[in-house]
Coordinates of C-alpha atoms and ligand atoms in Angstrom, one line a residue:
M170 CA -43.6 72.0 166.8
K171 CA -44.2 71.7 163.4
E172 CA -45.4 68.2 162.3
M173 CA -42.0 66.3 161.4
K174 CA -41.3 64.4 158.3
F175 CA -41.2 61.2 157.6
E176 CA -37.3 61.2 158.1
T177 CA -37.1 62.2 161.4
K178 CA -40.4 60.1 162.8
V179 CA -38.6 57.3 161.5
I180 CA -36.2 58.4 164.5
H181 CA -38.0 60.3 166.3
V182 CA -41.2 59.0 167.1
G183 CA -41.4 56.2 169.5
G184 CA -37.5 55.9 170.1
E185 CA -37.2 59.0 172.7
P186 CA -35.1 58.1 175.3
D187 CA -35.5 55.6 178.6
P188 CA -36.7 58.2 181.4
T189 CA -35.8 56.2 184.1
T190 CA -31.8 56.2 182.6
G191 CA -31.6 58.1 179.4
A192 CA -30.6 55.2 177.1
I193 CA -31.0 56.8 174.1
M194 CA -32.4 52.9 172.9
P195 CA -35.5 52.3 173.8
P196 CA -35.3 49.5 176.4
I197 CA -36.6 45.6 175.4
Y198 CA -39.3 44.7 178.4
Q199 CA -38.3 41.1 177.8
T200 CA -41.4 40.2 180.0
S201 CA -44.6 38.6 180.4
T202 CA -46.7 40.3 182.9
Y203 CA -46.3 43.0 184.7
V204 CA -46.7 43.4 188.7
Q205 CA -49.9 45.2 190.9
S206 CA -50.1 47.0 194.0
S207 CA -53.9 45.5 194.7
P208 CA -56.6 43.5 192.1
G209 CA -57.3 45.5 188.9
E210 CA -54.1 48.4 190.0
H211 CA -51.5 48.5 187.6
K212 CA -49.2 51.5 185.9
G213 CA -51.8 50.3 182.5
Y214 CA -49.6 46.7 181.5
E215 CA -50.8 43.7 182.4
Y216 CA -49.6 40.9 180.6
T217 CA -47.6 41.2 177.5
R218 CA -50.0 39.4 175.2
S219 CA -52.1 42.1 175.6
H220 CA -49.5 45.4 176.1
N221 CA -45.7 45.7 175.9
P222 CA -43.9 48.7 176.1
T223 CA -41.3 48.0 173.6
R224 CA -44.3 46.8 171.5
S225 CA -46.2 50.2 171.9
R226 CA -43.1 52.6 171.0
L227 CA -43.5 50.3 167.6
E228 CA -47.3 51.2 167.0
E229 CA -46.9 55.3 167.6
C230 CA -44.1 55.3 165.0
L231 CA -45.9 52.6 162.2
A232 CA -49.3 54.8 162.7
S233 CA -47.6 57.6 162.4
L234 CA -45.3 57.0 159.2
E235 CA -48.8 55.6 157.8
N236 CA -50.8 59.7 159.1
A237 CA -52.8 56.4 161.0
K238 CA -54.5 57.8 164.8
H239 CA -53.8 54.1 165.2
C240 CA -51.5 51.0 164.7
L241 CA -51.7 47.0 166.0
V242 CA -48.6 45.3 165.4
T243 CA -48.6 41.9 164.9
A244 CA -47.1 38.7 164.9
S245 CA -47.3 38.2 161.0
G246 CA -48.8 39.9 158.1
L247 CA -51.1 36.8 157.6
S248 CA -51.8 37.2 161.5
A249 CA -52.8 40.5 160.8
S250 CA -54.9 39.6 157.6
T251 CA -56.2 36.9 159.5
L252 CA -57.6 38.7 162.8
I253 CA -59.6 41.3 159.7
M254 CA -61.2 38.3 158.6
H255 CA -61.9 37.4 162.1
M256 CA -63.8 40.9 162.9
L257 CA -66.3 40.5 159.7
P258 CA -69.3 38.7 160.9
K259 CA -69.8 35.2 159.6
G260 CA -71.0 34.7 156.0
S261 CA -69.6 37.9 154.9
K262 CA -68.2 38.9 151.5
I263 CA -65.4 39.7 150.7
V264 CA -63.9 40.8 147.0
C265 CA -60.6 40.5 147.0
G266 CA -57.8 41.1 144.3
D267 CA -56.8 38.4 142.3
D268 CA -53.1 38.9 142.0
V269 CA -52.2 39.1 145.8
Y270 CA -49.7 37.7 147.9
G271 CA -49.8 33.4 147.2
G272 CA -50.3 33.4 151.3
T273 CA -53.2 35.6 151.7
Y274 CA -54.7 33.4 149.2
R275 CA -54.3 30.2 150.6
L276 CA -55.5 32.0 153.9
F277 CA -58.4 33.1 151.8
S278 CA -59.2 30.5 149.9
K279 CA -57.8 27.2 152.7
V280 CA -58.9 28.0 155.9
F281 CA -61.8 30.9 155.6
P282 CA -63.9 29.4 152.9
D283 CA -66.6 27.8 155.0
I284 CA -66.3 31.4 157.2
H285 CA -66.7 33.8 154.2
H286 CA -67.4 33.9 150.9
Y287 CA -65.1 35.0 149.1
K288 CA -64.6 37.0 144.7
F289 CA -61.4 37.2 142.9
V290 CA -61.5 39.7 140.4
D291 CA -58.3 42.0 138.8
T292 CA -59.1 45.2 141.0
T293 CA -56.7 47.2 138.2
N294 CA -60.1 47.3 136.3
L295 CA -62.9 49.7 137.6
K296 CA -65.7 48.8 135.5
K297 CA -65.7 44.8 135.6
L298 CA -65.2 46.1 140.1
E299 CA -68.1 48.5 140.7
E300 CA -69.6 45.2 138.9
Q301 CA -68.7 42.6 141.2
V302 CA -69.1 44.7 143.7
L303 CA -72.6 46.3 142.7
A304 CA -73.7 42.4 142.3
E305 CA -71.7 40.7 146.0
K306 CA -72.4 43.9 147.5
P307 CA -69.4 42.6 150.3
A308 CA -68.5 43.7 153.1
L309 CA -65.0 44.4 152.4
I310 CA -63.2 44.9 149.6
W311 CA -59.9 43.9 150.1
I312 CA -56.2 45.1 147.6
E313 CA -53.1 45.0 147.5
T314 CA -51.2 47.7 145.6
P315 CA -48.3 47.2 143.6
T316 CA -49.1 43.5 143.6
N317 CA -46.9 40.3 144.1
P318 CA -45.7 39.5 141.7
L319 CA -47.2 41.5 139.4
L320 CA -47.0 44.4 140.4
K321 CA -50.3 45.6 139.6
I322 CA -51.3 49.3 140.4
S323 CA -55.2 49.8 141.8
D324 CA -56.9 53.0 142.4
I325 CA -57.0 53.1 145.8
A326 CA -58.8 56.2 145.8
V327 CA -61.9 55.2 143.2
I328 CA -61.8 51.5 144.8
S329 CA -62.4 53.5 148.4
A330 CA -64.9 55.4 147.8
M331 CA -66.7 52.7 145.4
A332 CA -67.0 51.0 149.0
K333 CA -67.8 53.1 151.0
K334 CA -71.1 54.2 149.0
I335 CA -72.1 50.5 150.2
G336 CA -71.2 50.6 153.6
A337 CA -68.0 48.4 153.0
L338 CA -64.9 48.2 154.4
T339 CA -61.4 49.3 152.5
V340 CA -58.1 47.2 153.0
V341 CA -54.9 48.1 151.9
D342 CA -51.7 45.5 151.8
N343 CA -49.2 48.6 151.6
T344 CA -45.8 46.4 152.1
F345 CA -44.4 46.4 148.7
M346 CA -45.0 50.7 148.9
S347 CA -44.3 51.0 152.7
P348 CA -45.2 53.7 154.1
F349 CA -42.8 55.9 153.0
F350 CA -44.2 55.6 149.3
Q351 CA -47.3 55.2 149.7
N352 CA -50.3 56.0 152.1
P353 CA -53.4 54.7 151.3
L354 CA -55.4 56.4 154.2
D355 CA -54.7 59.2 152.7
H356 CA -56.7 58.1 150.5
G357 CA -59.7 56.6 151.8
A358 CA -58.3 53.5 152.8
D359 CA -59.8 51.9 155.9
I360 CA -57.6 50.1 156.8
V361 CA -53.7 49.5 155.6
L362 CA -51.8 46.2 156.2
H363 CA -47.9 45.6 156.1
S364 CA -46.2 42.4 156.1
V365 CA -43.3 44.3 158.3
T366 CA -40.6 41.1 157.8
K367 CA -40.2 43.1 154.7
F368 CA -39.7 46.3 153.9
I369 CA -40.1 47.9 156.8
N370 CA -37.9 46.1 159.2
G371 CA -35.2 45.6 156.4
H372 CA -32.5 43.6 157.5
S373 CA -34.5 40.1 156.7
D374 CA -34.3 39.3 160.7
V375 CA -38.3 39.8 162.0
I376 CA -41.2 38.1 161.3
G377 CA -44.4 40.5 161.6
G378 CA -47.1 42.5 160.6
A379 CA -49.2 45.6 161.1
M380 CA -52.8 47.1 160.4
M381 CA -52.5 51.1 160.6
M382 CA -56.2 52.6 160.7
N383 CA -57.7 55.7 161.9
S384 CA -61.5 54.3 163.7
Q385 CA -61.8 53.9 166.9
D386 CA -64.2 51.3 166.3
L387 CA -62.1 49.7 163.9
R388 CA -59.0 49.8 166.2
D389 CA -61.2 48.6 169.1
K390 CA -62.3 45.7 167.1
L391 CA -59.1 44.2 166.6
F392 CA -57.5 44.8 169.6
F393 CA -60.2 42.6 170.9
L394 CA -59.4 40.0 169.0
Q395 CA -55.6 40.4 169.0
N396 CA -55.9 39.6 172.8
A397 CA -57.6 37.3 172.9
I398 CA -56.6 35.5 169.7
G399 CA -52.8 35.8 170.7
P400 CA -50.6 37.1 168.1
A401 CA -49.2 39.7 169.3
Q402 CA -45.2 40.2 168.1
S403 CA -42.2 39.6 171.0
P404 CA -41.2 42.5 172.9
F405 CA -37.3 41.5 171.0
D406 CA -39.4 41.1 167.7
S407 CA -40.0 44.6 167.8
W408 CA -37.4 46.3 169.0
L409 CA -35.5 44.6 166.0
V410 CA -38.3 46.9 164.2
L411 CA -37.2 50.2 165.7
R412 CA -33.9 49.6 165.4
G413 CA -34.5 48.5 162.1
I414 CA -36.8 50.8 161.1
K415 CA -34.5 54.7 162.0
T416 CA -33.9 53.7 158.3
L417 CA -36.8 52.8 156.4
A418 CA -36.4 56.3 154.2
V419 CA -32.8 56.2 153.0
R420 CA -33.3 52.3 152.2
M421 CA -36.0 52.2 150.4
K422 CA -34.4 55.4 148.0
A423 CA -31.7 53.5 148.0
H424 CA -34.2 50.5 147.1
E425 CA -35.6 52.5 144.1
Q426 CA -32.5 53.6 142.9
N427 CA -30.8 50.4 142.2
A428 CA -34.3 48.9 141.3
M429 CA -34.3 51.6 138.5
K430 CA -31.4 51.1 137.1
V431 CA -31.5 47.3 136.9
A432 CA -34.8 47.8 135.1
D433 CA -33.5 49.6 132.5
Y434 CA -31.1 46.9 132.3
L435 CA -33.4 44.1 132.1
D436 CA -35.3 45.9 130.1
K437 CA -33.2 46.0 127.3
H438 CA -31.3 42.5 127.6
P439 CA -31.7 40.1 124.3
K440 CA -32.5 37.1 126.6
V441 CA -35.6 38.9 128.8
E442 CA -39.3 39.0 127.1
R443 CA -40.7 42.2 129.0
V444 CA -40.0 43.0 132.7
V445 CA -43.0 44.9 134.7
Y446 CA -41.9 47.8 136.9
P447 CA -44.2 51.0 138.2
G448 CA -40.9 52.9 137.0
L449 CA -40.8 52.2 133.9
K450 CA -43.4 53.6 131.1
S451 CA -44.4 50.7 129.7
H452 CA -45.9 49.5 132.7
P453 CA -49.2 49.3 132.1
Q454 CA -50.7 51.2 135.6
Y455 CA -47.7 54.0 135.3
E456 CA -49.9 57.3 135.4
L457 CA -51.5 55.4 138.0
G458 CA -48.5 55.1 140.2
K459 CA -47.2 58.5 139.7
K460 CA -50.9 59.7 141.0
Q461 CA -50.6 57.5 143.7
M462 CA -47.2 56.9 145.0
R463 CA -44.5 58.7 145.9
G464 CA -41.6 56.5 144.2
T465 CA -41.7 53.2 142.1
G466 CA -39.7 51.2 144.7
G467 CA -37.6 47.7 144.8
M468 CA -39.2 44.8 143.2
I469 CA -39.3 43.8 139.9
T470 CA -40.9 41.3 138.2
F471 CA -39.8 39.7 134.7
Y472 CA -39.8 36.9 132.2
I473 CA -37.1 35.0 130.8
K474 CA -36.7 34.2 127.3
G475 CA -37.9 30.6 127.8
G476 CA -39.9 28.3 130.2
I477 CA -38.6 26.8 133.3
N478 CA -35.4 25.1 132.1
E479 CA -34.0 29.0 130.9
S480 CA -35.3 30.0 134.8
R481 CA -33.5 27.4 135.9
K482 CA -30.3 27.9 134.4
F483 CA -30.7 31.4 135.3
L484 CA -32.1 31.2 139.4
E485 CA -29.0 28.7 139.9
N486 CA -26.3 30.6 139.0
V487 CA -27.0 34.7 140.5
K488 CA -24.6 34.8 143.0
L489 CA -25.6 38.0 145.1
F490 CA -29.1 37.6 144.2
A491 CA -29.5 34.8 147.1
L492 CA -32.7 32.7 146.1
A493 CA -35.0 32.6 148.9
E494 CA -38.4 33.9 149.6
S495 CA -39.4 37.2 151.5
L496 CA -38.3 40.2 149.9
G497 CA -37.0 43.2 151.1
G498 CA -34.6 43.1 153.1
V499 CA -30.5 45.9 152.6
E500 CA -29.6 42.2 150.7
S501 CA -30.6 41.0 146.9
L502 CA -33.2 38.5 146.5
V503 CA -34.0 36.5 143.2
D504 CA -37.8 33.8 143.8
H505 CA -39.1 32.0 141.6
P506 CA -43.1 32.6 142.3
A507 CA -44.6 30.2 140.7
I508 CA -42.5 26.7 142.0
M509 CA -42.0 28.6 145.7
T510 CA -43.8 32.2 146.8
H511 CA -47.1 31.8 145.1
A512 CA -46.9 27.9 144.8
S513 CA -49.7 27.4 146.7
I514 CA -52.0 29.4 143.5
P515 CA -53.3 26.1 141.6
R516 CA -51.8 26.4 138.6
E517 CA -54.5 27.1 135.6
V518 CA -55.5 30.0 138.6
R519 CA -52.1 31.1 138.8
E520 CA -51.2 30.9 134.4
G521 CA -54.8 32.6 134.1
L522 CA -53.0 35.7 136.0
G523 CA -49.4 35.2 133.9
I524 CA -47.2 33.5 137.0
F525 CA -46.0 31.4 134.4
D526 CA -42.8 28.9 134.9
N527 CA -39.9 31.9 132.7
L528 CA -41.4 34.9 135.1
V529 CA -38.6 35.6 138.1
R530 CA -39.6 38.2 141.1
L531 CA -36.3 40.6 142.5
S532 CA -36.8 42.3 146.2
V533 CA -33.4 44.4 144.7
G534 CA -31.7 45.3 147.7
I535 CA -29.0 48.4 148.3
E536 CA -25.9 47.1 147.4
D537 CA -23.8 48.4 144.8
C538 CA -25.5 48.6 141.4
D539 CA -23.0 47.9 139.0
D540 CA -21.8 44.6 141.8
L541 CA -26.1 43.7 141.0
I542 CA -26.0 43.7 137.4
G543 CA -22.8 42.3 137.2
D544 CA -24.7 39.3 138.9
L545 CA -27.5 39.4 137.0
E546 CA -25.2 39.4 133.4
N547 CA -22.9 36.8 134.5
A548 CA -26.3 34.1 135.1
F549 CA -27.7 35.3 131.4
S550 CA -24.3 33.6 130.4
K551 CA -25.0 30.8 131.5
I552 CA -29.0 30.5 129.7
Ligands
LIG1037 C1 -48.0 41.3 149.7 C2 -47.8 40.5 151.3 N1 -48.6 40.7 152.0 C3 -48.6 39.7 153.5 C4 -47.4 39.3 153.3 C5 -47.4 38.1 155.2 O1 -46.7 38.5 155.7 P1 -45.7 37.5 156.6 O2 -44.8 36.4 155.5 O3 -45.0 38.0 157.6 O4 -46.4 37.3 157.2 C6 -46.7 39.0 152.4 C7 -45.4 37.7 152.9 O5 -44.3 37.9 151.8 C8 -46.2 39.2 151.1 O6 -45.6 39.7 149.9

């Protein structure tokens, strides 16, 4: 059969009817262990921390969406990041983008600093990055693109080639684009990481992570650690993601359509200082985005004119946009990164990056766009 298109893969890969009953929905294998006919003789499943048929179906589907040979699904995005850090020899050097999700920054700077050495750099500045990479000779380059929350876009192909020259691995956190809009392995990255919690699941009812790769060696090392350390996803959560993922393509199109309209609206608003959205020509890496992404996604960052008081007034008055951490669900969310998702980054570092008290991040959902704009307009009128 011809290679399936994305819209077909999300529904059919890993979604085959149950062979024993014909059930069109995959069963939830809610079991911790599996009966063996003789010691060591089993059907490929021994214990759910290691393998589970519901999770295997999700791994098969996610691997195909990232054009990868392998996928491992974990209990959270951060547990996937943790496994990658444990895979590196003690004392490894890591060059990491300076504007990564606050929890990733916290993991690297507070949990692993006695084990590895981290340099946080602006990975959009390729000249400076190359200088750092040549000076540091890191074991791994970690990029998030577009970044959370500033939506900076880094060149995956150039950075992966830079890493390969010195024998380093490249990891790309692809959470914001989802596999629908971007496939980092196709641009030369070694591992793609997702917080499955976000667009992939899409319904704000699961915490999960995933890593996709082509190398059997990387897969085996990470699988060993997943089993040895223990952060595999539960069968029920894998099943929920298998359900949510069926609409990933239609959801991503709807998120993007709404986000483009909201970004245009904000761009013209007298109470807005600046809007950052990859679909606006004013985005600093607009052309690069068009080259490596197939769309511009559902995330928008903007600066309100004023400071914390104006931000608070706005955030207390939105009604459809729920003031909450996280992103990527069908419902619209609004976040104040400085106080909420990125509070673990010291103020001086945060402000050096541009995460000020007047910065607001929107995860634009798939509701009616006029309703969403009406909600924002009402909140602006209260400032
Ligand atoms: C870009 C990005 N990567 C990783 C994570 C961590 O994922 P999780 O919350 O599933 O552990 C998040 C969470 O917000 C994120 O936004």
